[in-house]
Short mmCIF file of C-alpha atoms in Angstrom, two decimals:
data_model
loop_
_atom_site.label_atom_id
_atom_site.label_comp_id
_atom_site.label_asym_id
_atom_site.label_seq_id
_atom_site.Cartn_x
_atom_site.Cartn_y
_atom_site.Cartn_z
CA MET A 1 83.29 148.87 -49.73
CA LEU A 2 86.46 146.87 -49.13
CA ILE A 3 84.47 143.53 -49.20
CA ASN A 4 82.94 144.45 -52.50
CA THR A 5 86.26 145.25 -53.95
CA MET A 6 87.76 142.07 -52.73
CA LYS A 7 84.91 140.11 -54.38
CA ASP A 8 85.54 141.96 -57.70
CA LEU A 9 89.21 140.80 -57.47
CA MET A 10 88.18 137.12 -57.75
CA LYS A 11 88.07 136.98 -61.53
CA LYS A 12 90.39 136.23 -64.39
CA TYR A 13 92.05 139.21 -66.07
CA ASP A 14 93.08 139.09 -69.78
CA ASN A 15 96.67 139.31 -70.99
CA THR A 16 96.68 142.99 -71.42
CA ILE A 17 97.36 143.78 -67.82
CA LEU A 18 101.09 142.91 -68.25
CA THR A 19 103.72 144.18 -70.67
CA LEU A 20 105.46 140.79 -71.48
CA PRO A 21 103.65 138.08 -73.35
CA ASN A 22 101.38 136.05 -71.05
CA GLY A 23 98.11 133.99 -70.95
CA GLY A 24 96.21 136.21 -68.49
CA ILE A 25 95.92 136.29 -64.73
CA THR A 26 93.69 134.28 -62.40
CA ILE A 27 93.08 135.42 -58.77
CA THR A 28 92.90 132.29 -56.79
CA SER A 29 92.45 133.73 -53.26
CA VAL A 30 91.49 136.98 -51.57
CA LYS A 31 91.35 137.16 -47.80
CA TYR A 32 91.35 139.84 -45.12
CA VAL A 33 93.72 139.52 -42.30
CA PRO A 34 92.75 141.81 -39.37
CA GLU A 35 95.04 143.58 -37.02
CA GLY A 36 96.27 141.38 -34.30
CA GLU A 37 98.16 138.24 -33.34
CA HIS A 38 98.05 135.34 -35.83
CA SER A 39 99.55 131.87 -36.27
CA CYS A 40 102.11 131.51 -39.01
CA GLU A 41 100.58 128.24 -40.20
CA PHE A 42 103.58 126.99 -41.91
CA GLU A 43 103.90 123.32 -42.73
CA TYR A 44 107.29 123.14 -41.05
CA ASP A 45 106.46 125.08 -37.81
CA PRO A 46 106.90 122.76 -34.73
CA ASP A 47 107.28 125.81 -32.52
CA HIS A 48 103.88 127.16 -33.68
CA LEU A 49 105.18 130.68 -34.38
CA THR A 50 103.04 133.67 -34.27
CA TYR A 51 103.11 137.21 -35.63
CA HIS A 52 101.46 140.52 -35.04
CA THR A 53 100.31 142.60 -37.89
CA LYS A 54 98.22 145.66 -38.82
CA GLY A 55 95.26 144.77 -41.09
CA PHE A 56 95.88 143.79 -44.66
CA VAL A 57 94.55 142.08 -47.77
CA SER A 58 96.20 138.96 -48.98
CA ILE A 59 95.90 138.24 -52.75
CA GLN A 60 97.13 135.06 -54.37
CA GLY A 61 97.07 134.57 -58.04
CA ALA A 62 98.54 132.80 -61.10
CA ILE A 63 100.07 134.43 -64.11
CA HIS A 64 99.51 131.90 -67.07
CA GLY A 65 101.93 131.17 -69.76
CA CYS A 66 101.61 131.55 -73.45
CA ASP A 67 102.70 127.92 -73.85
CA LYS A 68 99.92 125.67 -72.41
CA GLU A 69 102.54 123.34 -71.26
CA ALA A 70 104.28 126.12 -69.17
CA THR A 71 103.46 126.15 -65.32
CA ASP A 72 101.90 129.25 -63.85
CA ILE A 73 103.80 131.97 -62.10
CA CYS A 74 102.16 131.91 -58.66
CA PHE A 75 102.34 134.95 -56.63
CA GLU A 76 101.07 136.74 -53.50
CA VAL A 77 100.71 140.37 -52.65
CA ALA A 78 99.91 141.63 -49.29
CA VAL A 79 98.29 145.08 -49.37
CA PRO A 80 97.82 146.98 -45.96
CA ASP A 81 94.85 149.12 -45.03
CA ASP A 82 97.23 152.02 -44.07
CA TRP A 83 99.36 151.73 -47.32
CA ASN A 84 102.18 154.17 -47.70
CA GLY A 85 102.00 154.21 -51.47
CA LYS A 86 105.22 151.93 -51.87
CA LEU A 87 105.58 148.34 -53.20
CA ILE A 88 108.32 146.02 -52.08
CA GLN A 89 109.14 142.92 -54.09
CA ILE A 90 110.77 140.12 -52.28
CA GLY A 91 113.23 137.67 -54.01
CA GLY A 92 113.36 133.84 -53.76
CA GLY A 93 115.88 131.29 -52.84
CA GLY A 94 117.55 128.14 -54.12
CA PHE A 95 115.75 127.19 -57.35
CA ASN A 96 112.66 128.91 -56.02
CA GLY A 97 109.43 126.83 -56.46
CA ILE A 98 107.86 128.36 -53.27
CA ILE A 99 106.10 131.58 -52.55
CA ARG A 100 107.92 133.57 -49.76
CA PRO A 101 105.45 134.89 -47.13
CA CYS A 102 104.90 138.64 -47.84
CA HIS A 103 103.57 139.37 -44.37
CA LEU A 104 106.40 137.96 -42.29
CA ASN A 105 109.96 138.56 -41.23
CA SER A 106 110.62 134.89 -41.85
CA PHE A 107 110.51 132.15 -44.49
CA VAL A 108 110.05 128.46 -44.86
CA ASP A 109 113.33 126.71 -45.75
CA ILE A 110 111.94 123.97 -47.94
CA HIS A 111 115.34 122.27 -48.12
CA ALA A 112 116.14 122.10 -44.45
CA LYS A 113 112.41 121.87 -43.66
CA LYS A 114 112.28 124.42 -40.95
CA VAL A 115 111.21 128.03 -40.35
CA LYS A 116 114.00 130.70 -40.35
CA THR A 117 112.79 133.42 -37.95
CA TYR A 118 114.67 136.26 -39.46
CA VAL A 119 115.11 137.44 -43.04
CA TYR A 120 117.92 139.77 -44.08
CA GLY A 121 118.08 142.00 -41.01
CA ARG A 122 114.65 141.67 -39.63
CA THR A 123 113.58 139.23 -37.03
CA MET A 124 110.15 137.97 -35.92
CA GLU A 125 110.28 140.57 -33.13
CA ASP A 126 110.59 143.42 -35.50
CA PRO A 127 107.54 145.05 -37.32
CA THR A 128 106.75 143.54 -40.61
CA LEU A 129 107.08 145.40 -43.82
CA VAL A 130 103.33 145.28 -44.17
CA SER A 131 102.74 146.68 -40.67
CA ASP A 132 105.15 149.51 -41.74
CA GLY A 133 102.76 150.30 -44.49
CA TYR A 134 104.39 148.62 -47.50
CA ALA A 135 102.58 146.55 -49.98
CA VAL A 136 104.72 143.39 -50.55
CA CYS A 137 104.77 140.91 -53.20
CA SER A 138 106.57 137.56 -54.01
CA THR A 139 106.49 134.75 -56.39
CA ASP A 140 107.56 131.05 -56.96
CA SER A 141 109.30 132.31 -60.22
CA GLY A 142 106.90 130.03 -62.33
CA HIS A 143 107.37 126.50 -61.22
CA LYS A 144 107.27 124.12 -58.29
CA VAL A 145 110.24 121.88 -57.25
CA LYS A 146 109.61 118.12 -56.81
CA PHE A 147 112.53 117.58 -54.39
CA GLU A 148 115.55 119.36 -52.98
CA TRP A 149 117.43 121.20 -55.79
CA ASP A 150 115.18 119.82 -58.59
CA ALA A 151 115.73 121.79 -61.72
CA SER A 152 113.72 119.57 -64.12
CA TRP A 153 111.19 122.54 -64.64
CA ALA A 154 113.89 124.18 -66.74
CA LEU A 155 113.15 121.86 -69.76
CA ASN A 156 110.31 124.10 -70.81
CA PRO A 157 111.80 127.21 -72.48
CA GLU A 158 109.01 129.59 -71.24
CA VAL A 159 109.31 128.44 -67.70
CA LEU A 160 113.13 128.72 -67.84
CA ARG A 161 112.93 132.28 -69.19
CA ASN A 162 110.34 133.09 -66.51
CA HIS A 163 112.61 131.79 -63.79
CA ALA A 164 115.62 133.65 -65.31
CA PHE A 165 114.16 137.12 -65.18
CA GLU A 166 110.70 137.58 -66.78
CA HIS A 167 108.78 136.51 -63.62
CA LEU A 168 110.21 139.62 -61.85
CA LYS A 169 108.52 142.09 -64.19
CA LYS A 170 105.27 140.12 -64.54
CA THR A 171 104.78 139.68 -60.91
CA ARG A 172 105.67 143.47 -60.11
CA GLU A 173 103.12 144.54 -62.85
CA ALA A 174 100.39 142.13 -61.43
CA ALA A 175 101.03 143.35 -57.94
CA ALA A 176 100.84 147.00 -58.79
CA PHE A 177 97.76 146.51 -60.70
CA LEU A 178 95.96 144.69 -57.81
CA VAL A 179 97.19 147.39 -55.35
CA SER A 180 95.63 150.01 -57.53
CA GLU A 181 92.47 148.15 -57.64
CA LEU A 182 92.27 148.27 -53.86
CA HIS A 183 93.64 151.72 -53.27
CA GLY A 184 92.87 153.47 -56.54
CA LYS A 185 96.39 154.39 -57.54
CA LEU A 186 99.51 152.67 -58.66
CA PRO A 187 102.65 152.54 -56.27
CA GLU A 188 104.66 155.67 -56.36
CA MET A 189 107.81 153.83 -55.43
CA THR A 190 108.94 150.22 -55.98
CA TYR A 191 111.80 148.48 -54.14
CA PHE A 192 113.36 145.08 -54.54
CA PHE A 193 114.76 143.14 -51.51
CA GLY A 194 116.31 139.69 -51.78
CA GLY A 195 119.20 137.39 -51.01
CA SER A 196 120.99 134.35 -52.56
CA GLU A 197 118.69 133.50 -55.56
CA GLY A 198 116.82 136.58 -54.62
CA GLY A 199 120.12 138.57 -54.58
CA ARG A 200 120.65 137.30 -58.28
CA GLU A 201 117.00 138.53 -58.96
CA ALA A 202 117.93 141.88 -57.28
CA LEU A 203 120.64 142.41 -59.66
CA GLU A 204 118.58 141.11 -62.58
CA VAL A 205 115.96 143.96 -62.04
CA VAL A 206 118.81 146.48 -61.87
CA GLN A 207 120.21 145.27 -65.12
CA ARG A 208 117.20 144.38 -67.03
CA TYR A 209 114.30 146.47 -65.69
CA PRO A 210 115.77 149.72 -64.33
CA GLU A 211 112.60 151.55 -65.38
CA ASP A 212 110.50 149.49 -62.99
CA TYR A 213 112.46 149.83 -59.79
CA ASN A 214 113.49 152.87 -57.70
CA SER A 215 115.92 151.05 -55.40
CA VAL A 216 117.24 147.66 -54.51
CA ILE A 217 118.73 145.77 -51.58
CA CYS A 218 120.77 142.73 -52.56
CA PHE A 219 122.19 140.09 -50.03
CA PHE A 220 124.84 137.65 -51.01
CA PRO A 221 123.78 137.24 -54.66
CA ALA A 222 124.00 134.07 -56.63
CA ILE A 223 125.15 136.32 -59.35
CA ASN A 224 126.93 133.72 -61.53
CA ILE A 225 124.67 130.76 -60.81
CA VAL A 226 125.43 128.94 -64.08
CA THR A 227 129.30 129.32 -64.03
CA LYS A 228 129.21 128.66 -60.24
CA GLY A 229 127.36 125.42 -61.01
CA ILE A 230 130.08 124.34 -63.51
CA LYS A 231 132.75 124.94 -60.90
CA ASP A 232 130.79 123.09 -58.16
CA PHE A 233 130.13 120.24 -60.60
CA PHE A 234 133.90 119.62 -61.18
CA VAL A 235 134.72 120.20 -57.47
CA GLY A 236 132.24 117.47 -56.69
CA LYS A 237 133.92 115.01 -59.04
CA ARG A 238 137.29 115.90 -57.62
CA LEU A 239 136.04 115.27 -54.05
CA LEU A 240 134.64 111.81 -55.09
CA GLU A 241 137.55 110.39 -57.12
CA ASN A 242 139.92 107.67 -55.81
CA ASN A 243 137.21 106.43 -53.34
CA GLY A 244 136.86 109.89 -51.72
CA ALA A 245 140.59 110.37 -50.93
CA ALA A 246 140.10 114.24 -50.89
CA TRP A 247 137.49 113.94 -48.12
CA LEU A 248 138.25 116.02 -44.97
CA SER A 249 136.97 114.44 -41.58
CA PRO A 250 135.69 116.69 -38.85
CA ASP A 251 139.10 116.73 -37.35
CA ASP A 252 140.73 117.69 -40.55
CA ARG A 253 138.22 120.51 -40.93
CA ALA A 254 139.02 121.77 -37.41
CA TYR A 255 142.66 121.65 -38.33
CA VAL A 256 142.14 123.77 -41.41
CA LYS A 257 140.30 126.39 -39.44
CA GLN A 258 142.96 126.40 -36.69
CA VAL A 259 145.81 126.84 -39.24
CA ALA A 260 143.96 129.56 -41.01
CA SER A 261 143.34 131.36 -37.67
CA ASP A 262 147.01 130.99 -36.70
CA VAL A 263 148.33 132.35 -39.87
CA CYS A 264 145.88 135.25 -39.82
CA ASN A 265 146.62 136.16 -36.31
CA GLY A 266 143.22 135.00 -35.12
CA ASP A 267 141.27 137.12 -37.69
CA VAL A 268 140.09 135.23 -40.71
CA ASN A 269 137.64 137.98 -41.51
CA ASP A 270 140.47 140.20 -42.61
CA TRP A 271 139.79 139.17 -46.18
CA LYS A 272 142.80 141.19 -47.59
CA CYS A 273 145.20 139.25 -45.28
CA ALA A 274 143.41 135.97 -45.91
CA LEU A 275 143.92 136.26 -49.65
CA GLU A 276 147.49 137.49 -49.42
CA ARG A 277 148.58 134.62 -47.07
CA LYS A 278 146.67 131.83 -48.82
CA GLY A 279 149.95 130.26 -49.94
CA GLU A 280 151.29 130.30 -46.44
CA ILE A 281 148.08 128.60 -45.16
CA PHE A 282 148.37 125.88 -47.70
CA GLU A 283 152.07 125.28 -46.92
CA LYS A 284 151.09 124.69 -43.36
CA LEU A 285 148.18 122.53 -44.18
CA ALA A 286 150.34 120.27 -46.20
CA LEU A 287 152.30 119.30 -43.09
CA LYS A 288 149.34 117.12 -42.04
CA LEU A 289 146.88 116.68 -44.86
CA THR A 290 147.53 114.28 -47.73
CA PRO A 291 148.15 115.37 -51.21
CA ALA A 292 144.71 114.17 -52.29
CA GLN A 293 143.11 116.29 -49.51
CA ILE A 294 145.10 119.35 -50.60
CA LYS A 295 144.18 118.68 -54.18
CA GLY A 296 140.54 118.69 -53.25
CA LEU A 297 140.80 121.85 -51.15
CA ARG A 298 142.52 123.57 -53.98
CA ALA A 299 139.73 122.56 -56.27
CA LEU A 300 137.36 124.37 -53.89
CA THR A 301 139.39 127.51 -53.21
CA ASP A 302 141.21 128.12 -56.52
CA ASP A 303 139.73 130.26 -59.13
CA MET A 304 138.52 128.32 -62.18
CA TYR A 305 138.99 130.00 -65.65
CA LEU A 306 136.85 129.00 -68.60
CA PRO A 307 138.62 128.72 -71.94
CA TYR A 308 136.24 131.36 -73.42
CA PRO A 309 134.18 134.20 -72.22
CA VAL A 310 130.59 133.64 -71.16
CA ALA A 311 127.92 136.38 -70.47
CA ASN A 312 129.43 139.97 -70.13
CA GLY A 313 132.90 138.68 -71.03
CA VAL A 314 133.22 136.80 -67.71
CA ARG A 315 135.76 133.85 -67.71
CA LYS A 316 136.86 133.69 -64.02
CA ILE A 317 134.76 131.65 -61.55
CA PRO A 318 136.02 132.59 -58.06
CA GLY A 319 137.00 130.08 -55.47
CA TYR A 320 135.56 129.54 -51.99
CA LEU A 321 137.23 130.79 -48.91
CA ALA A 322 137.21 127.27 -47.55
CA TYR A 323 140.98 127.24 -46.84
CA LEU A 324 139.91 129.54 -44.04
CA GLY A 325 137.81 126.78 -42.37
CA ILE A 326 134.63 128.55 -43.68
CA GLY A 327 131.57 126.40 -44.58
CA LEU A 328 133.55 123.07 -44.63
CA ASP A 329 130.79 121.31 -42.75
CA LEU A 330 128.32 122.19 -45.46
CA LEU A 331 130.75 121.92 -48.52
CA TYR A 332 131.97 118.44 -47.45
CA PRO A 333 129.75 115.49 -47.11
CA SER A 334 129.48 113.47 -43.94
CA SER A 335 131.37 110.61 -45.42
CA PRO A 336 133.94 110.19 -48.38
CA PHE A 337 131.16 108.27 -50.39
CA GLU A 338 128.26 110.79 -50.40
CA THR A 339 127.80 113.15 -53.35
CA GLY A 340 127.97 116.15 -51.37
CA ARG A 341 125.93 118.60 -49.20
CA GLU A 342 124.62 121.81 -50.67
CA MET A 343 126.42 122.63 -53.85
CA MET A 344 126.99 119.22 -55.43
CA PRO A 345 123.31 118.19 -56.10
CA MET A 346 122.51 121.73 -57.29
CA ALA A 347 125.48 121.70 -59.56
CA SER A 348 124.42 118.44 -61.13
CA ASP A 349 120.87 119.64 -61.85
CA THR A 350 122.42 122.95 -63.14
CA VAL A 351 124.39 120.93 -65.70
CA GLN A 352 121.67 118.36 -66.56
CA TYR A 353 118.66 120.72 -66.94
CA ILE A 354 119.70 124.41 -67.11
CA ILE A 355 122.81 123.97 -69.40
CA MET A 356 122.27 120.73 -71.28
CA ARG A 357 118.45 120.70 -70.97
CA ASP A 358 118.32 117.08 -71.54
CA PRO A 359 117.02 114.60 -68.91
CA SER A 360 118.86 111.73 -70.50
CA PHE A 361 122.21 113.37 -70.61
CA ASP A 362 125.11 111.56 -68.83
CA THR A 363 126.60 114.18 -66.67
CA ASN A 364 129.91 112.12 -66.68
CA ASP A 365 130.28 113.32 -70.31
CA PHE A 366 129.98 116.97 -69.47
CA ASP A 367 132.92 119.01 -71.03
CA VAL A 368 133.25 122.79 -71.12
CA GLU A 369 135.03 122.78 -74.52
CA LYS A 370 132.50 120.50 -76.14
CA TYR A 371 129.32 122.23 -74.83
CA LYS A 372 130.79 125.80 -75.23
CA GLU A 373 127.48 127.07 -76.95
CA LYS A 374 125.07 125.67 -74.51
CA ILE A 375 127.17 127.14 -71.64
CA ILE A 376 127.20 130.61 -73.01
CA GLU A 377 123.48 130.48 -73.83
CA ALA A 378 122.61 129.52 -70.21
CA SER A 379 124.95 131.96 -68.85
CA GLU A 380 123.58 134.88 -71.00
CA LEU A 381 120.07 134.01 -69.93
CA ILE A 382 120.72 133.63 -66.02
CA ASP A 383 124.01 134.95 -64.86
CA ALA A 384 123.43 138.54 -63.52
CA THR A 385 126.93 139.90 -64.25
CA ASN A 386 126.27 143.00 -66.49
CA PRO A 387 128.12 145.93 -65.13
CA ASP A 388 126.41 148.41 -67.36
CA ILE A 389 123.49 149.73 -64.95
CA SER A 390 123.68 153.12 -66.49
CA GLU A 391 119.80 153.46 -66.98
CA PHE A 392 119.39 152.66 -63.21
CA LYS A 393 121.84 155.38 -62.31
CA LEU A 394 120.15 157.94 -64.63
CA ARG A 395 116.72 157.35 -63.05
CA GLY A 396 118.23 157.90 -59.64
CA GLY A 397 118.23 154.36 -58.51
CA LYS A 398 120.12 153.27 -55.26
CA LEU A 399 121.63 149.92 -54.75
CA ILE A 400 122.86 148.38 -51.53
CA ILE A 401 124.78 145.11 -51.76
CA LEU A 402 125.78 143.12 -48.73
CA HIS A 403 127.75 139.78 -48.44
CA GLY A 404 128.99 137.92 -45.34
CA MET A 405 132.78 136.90 -45.26
CA GLU A 406 131.82 133.56 -43.94
CA ASP A 407 129.32 132.70 -46.71
CA GLU A 408 129.93 128.85 -47.27
CA VAL A 409 127.46 128.60 -50.21
CA ILE A 410 128.15 131.62 -52.43
CA THR A 411 131.75 132.95 -52.27
CA PRO A 412 131.92 136.61 -51.49
CA LEU A 413 134.64 136.84 -53.98
CA SER A 414 132.09 136.69 -56.85
CA THR A 415 130.31 139.60 -55.39
CA ILE A 416 133.71 141.46 -54.95
CA ASP A 417 134.52 140.73 -58.65
CA TYR A 418 131.15 142.21 -59.74
CA TYR A 419 131.47 145.29 -57.66
CA GLU A 420 135.00 145.87 -58.98
CA SER A 421 133.47 145.65 -62.55
CA LEU A 422 131.00 148.38 -61.57
CA GLN A 423 133.98 150.43 -60.28
CA ALA A 424 135.77 149.92 -63.61
CA LYS A 425 132.55 151.13 -65.46
CA PHE A 426 131.54 154.02 -63.31
CA GLY A 427 134.62 155.18 -61.48
CA ASP A 428 134.03 157.66 -58.73
CA GLU A 429 130.47 158.17 -59.81
CA LEU A 430 129.62 154.70 -58.44
CA ASP A 431 129.52 156.03 -54.93
CA ASP A 432 126.55 158.21 -55.87
CA PHE A 433 124.20 155.24 -56.22
CA VAL A 434 125.89 151.95 -55.14
CA ARG A 435 127.17 150.81 -51.52
CA PHE A 436 128.72 147.43 -51.04
CA TYR A 437 129.34 146.02 -47.54
CA LEU A 438 131.36 142.94 -46.44
CA ILE A 439 130.00 141.54 -43.07
CA PRO A 440 132.51 139.80 -40.87
CA GLY A 441 131.27 136.60 -39.25
CA TYR A 442 128.21 136.39 -41.29
CA GLY A 443 127.43 133.39 -43.51
CA HIS A 444 124.46 132.46 -45.72
CA ASN A 445 121.86 133.51 -43.18
CA ILE A 446 123.97 131.61 -40.65
CA GLY A 447 127.40 132.23 -38.92
CA ARG A 448 129.06 133.65 -35.85
CA PHE A 449 127.40 136.90 -36.49
CA ILE A 450 123.70 137.08 -37.83
CA VAL A 451 122.74 140.50 -38.86
CA ARG A 452 119.82 142.68 -37.44
CA HIS A 453 119.52 146.04 -39.04
CA ASP A 454 116.65 147.90 -40.73
CA PHE A 455 118.10 148.01 -44.29
CA ILE A 456 114.89 149.36 -45.65
CA GLU A 457 115.08 152.32 -43.31
CA THR A 458 118.75 152.83 -44.49
CA LEU A 459 117.61 152.64 -48.06
CA GLU A 460 114.64 155.15 -47.52
CA ASN A 461 116.99 157.60 -45.87
CA TRP A 462 119.21 157.59 -48.88
CA VAL A 463 116.53 157.82 -51.45
CA LYS A 464 114.21 160.43 -49.64
CA ASN A 465 116.53 162.36 -47.45
CA ASP A 466 119.85 162.01 -49.38
CA VAL A 467 121.42 160.52 -46.25
CA VAL A 468 124.35 158.47 -47.87
CA PRO A 469 125.07 155.21 -46.04
CA GLU A 470 128.55 155.14 -44.89
CA GLU A 471 129.15 153.53 -41.41
CA LEU A 472 126.29 151.24 -40.56
CA ILE A 473 125.92 149.84 -36.98
CA ILE A 474 124.62 146.22 -37.25
CA GLU A 475 123.40 143.98 -34.24
CA ASP A 476 124.05 140.30 -33.70
CA VAL A 477 120.68 138.44 -33.26
CA ILE A 478 122.43 135.18 -31.84
CA PRO A 479 121.01 135.24 -28.24
CA GLU A 480 124.27 134.12 -26.56
CA ASN A 481 126.10 137.05 -28.19
CA ASN A 482 124.01 139.39 -25.98
CA GLY A 483 123.14 141.97 -28.75
CA ARG A 484 126.71 142.96 -29.62
CA THR A 485 127.07 145.46 -32.39
CA ILE A 486 129.77 146.27 -34.94
CA PRO A 487 130.27 148.89 -37.53
CA ILE A 488 130.40 147.95 -41.24
CA TYR A 489 131.88 150.21 -43.85
CA PRO A 490 131.57 150.42 -47.69
CA TYR A 491 133.92 148.24 -49.56
CA PRO A 492 136.73 147.46 -49.01
CA GLY A 493 135.70 147.69 -45.40
CA TYR A 494 137.05 150.68 -43.61
CA PRO A 495 136.42 154.32 -43.55
CA HIS A 496 138.02 155.09 -46.94
CA TYR A 497 135.83 157.74 -48.03
CA LYS A 498 137.42 161.17 -48.49
CA GLY A 499 140.38 160.10 -46.46
CA SER A 500 138.39 160.17 -43.12
CA GLY A 501 139.24 157.99 -40.21
CA ASP A 502 142.49 156.21 -39.22
CA LYS A 503 142.78 153.73 -41.98
CA ASN A 504 145.26 151.48 -40.26
CA LYS A 505 143.16 151.25 -37.12
CA ALA A 506 139.87 150.89 -39.00
CA GLU A 507 141.06 147.97 -41.17
CA ASN A 508 141.16 145.87 -37.97
CA TYR A 509 137.53 146.43 -37.04
CA TYR A 510 136.67 142.96 -38.03
CA LYS A 511 138.23 141.66 -34.86
CA ARG A 512 135.31 143.06 -32.90
CA THR A 513 133.31 139.97 -33.96
CA LYS A 514 135.36 137.79 -31.71
#
């Protein structure tokens, strides 16, 4: 019966399956993966990783565009034999362009060309979502990347709109339909789970498609990807001017970290103290660093304000926490003459293709005043900063947001700003459906503390059993840290709810990461 059903799936479906305009769906591959041990079969897998799974059907397909020039939205859905009736959609990363594996607790980092053996709280040793009974889907958001941080795909309007948010709904509907073809019913619950670009996507589904998703987990979201790209672009120019005079050598970076640690009494994860004592940190840094180096570090860490509001009235682009020594090895190039590590190339392509949408545009001429309309248009399309998530609340949705305090790629201050905009909108009612956690020692899936925790179980307990997540105990997966654990609390990071706990004592819990 299953074999016949699988064969029936191998056909083209017309454009009536999906709500949004599309050119139909073609199923490109259907295969059955039996229960047992299997090779991961990644292109970048020198360790020949394996995984254990219960039996499932893997379906790959392509959602065609209305524009014949638009590239397909390629997707995968993994449907377990023992399905629990629920669908989890996984978000992407970077500029997307690759399908994240639905059946693993890992993903291929196409930029670093390696396999990361944990994803947002789960390791390769933990049961997969599919083995736990969930159908899981993911997508490349409607394009392939030619090279690291390539955004040339954005020149096609339909492809750009797909990437911005439409691929999310299209993929969810396609996956739900295919699951129903195998099991005879649509999913009763749909969750979204993603970080970085996938974190932006998580907030997009809450803001744009609240009727489609019951609950969402969002890790370190690239919430303001367009405006972040603008700030990063000008920071990159500042670091390169005067023959790279602002560059920090490895010794300089170590000095920054040591000064910050001394000023913060050894606890740079106490974010309130770190922000309040920023001026003192810079005073001490100026005793050794040159004015040009201070100027460059200031460009990174100071907030940038646009001369006009963009999407949802936002003007502020928060700075990085680099003055604490966080992420300097990724933010600064290995020599004063390079164009930068992670953020500079991404920023350049954001300006060239997503904002200006002109492959011949000379980015040296980019000016925020001159190109106001293009910047606002791009921000309104892609930045996920809308605090009005009333429809999500009304349908009983739950949202868990997490951000590491040592994130060197996306500043946690942008997520803090968004959460505070939610507080301004909903007041005390926000606690009924949103929880936000800052995680000490944790970076962009790297850091001194790498999180292990079953956030899906935490979400399910909240949704099904009304167990409100307050204190969460998270484990460190770094082997040399011997499974240490710490508690994390809802923002601002101590047991503040209903006056419980010793606030003065609890505010120092970050020190347990040392």
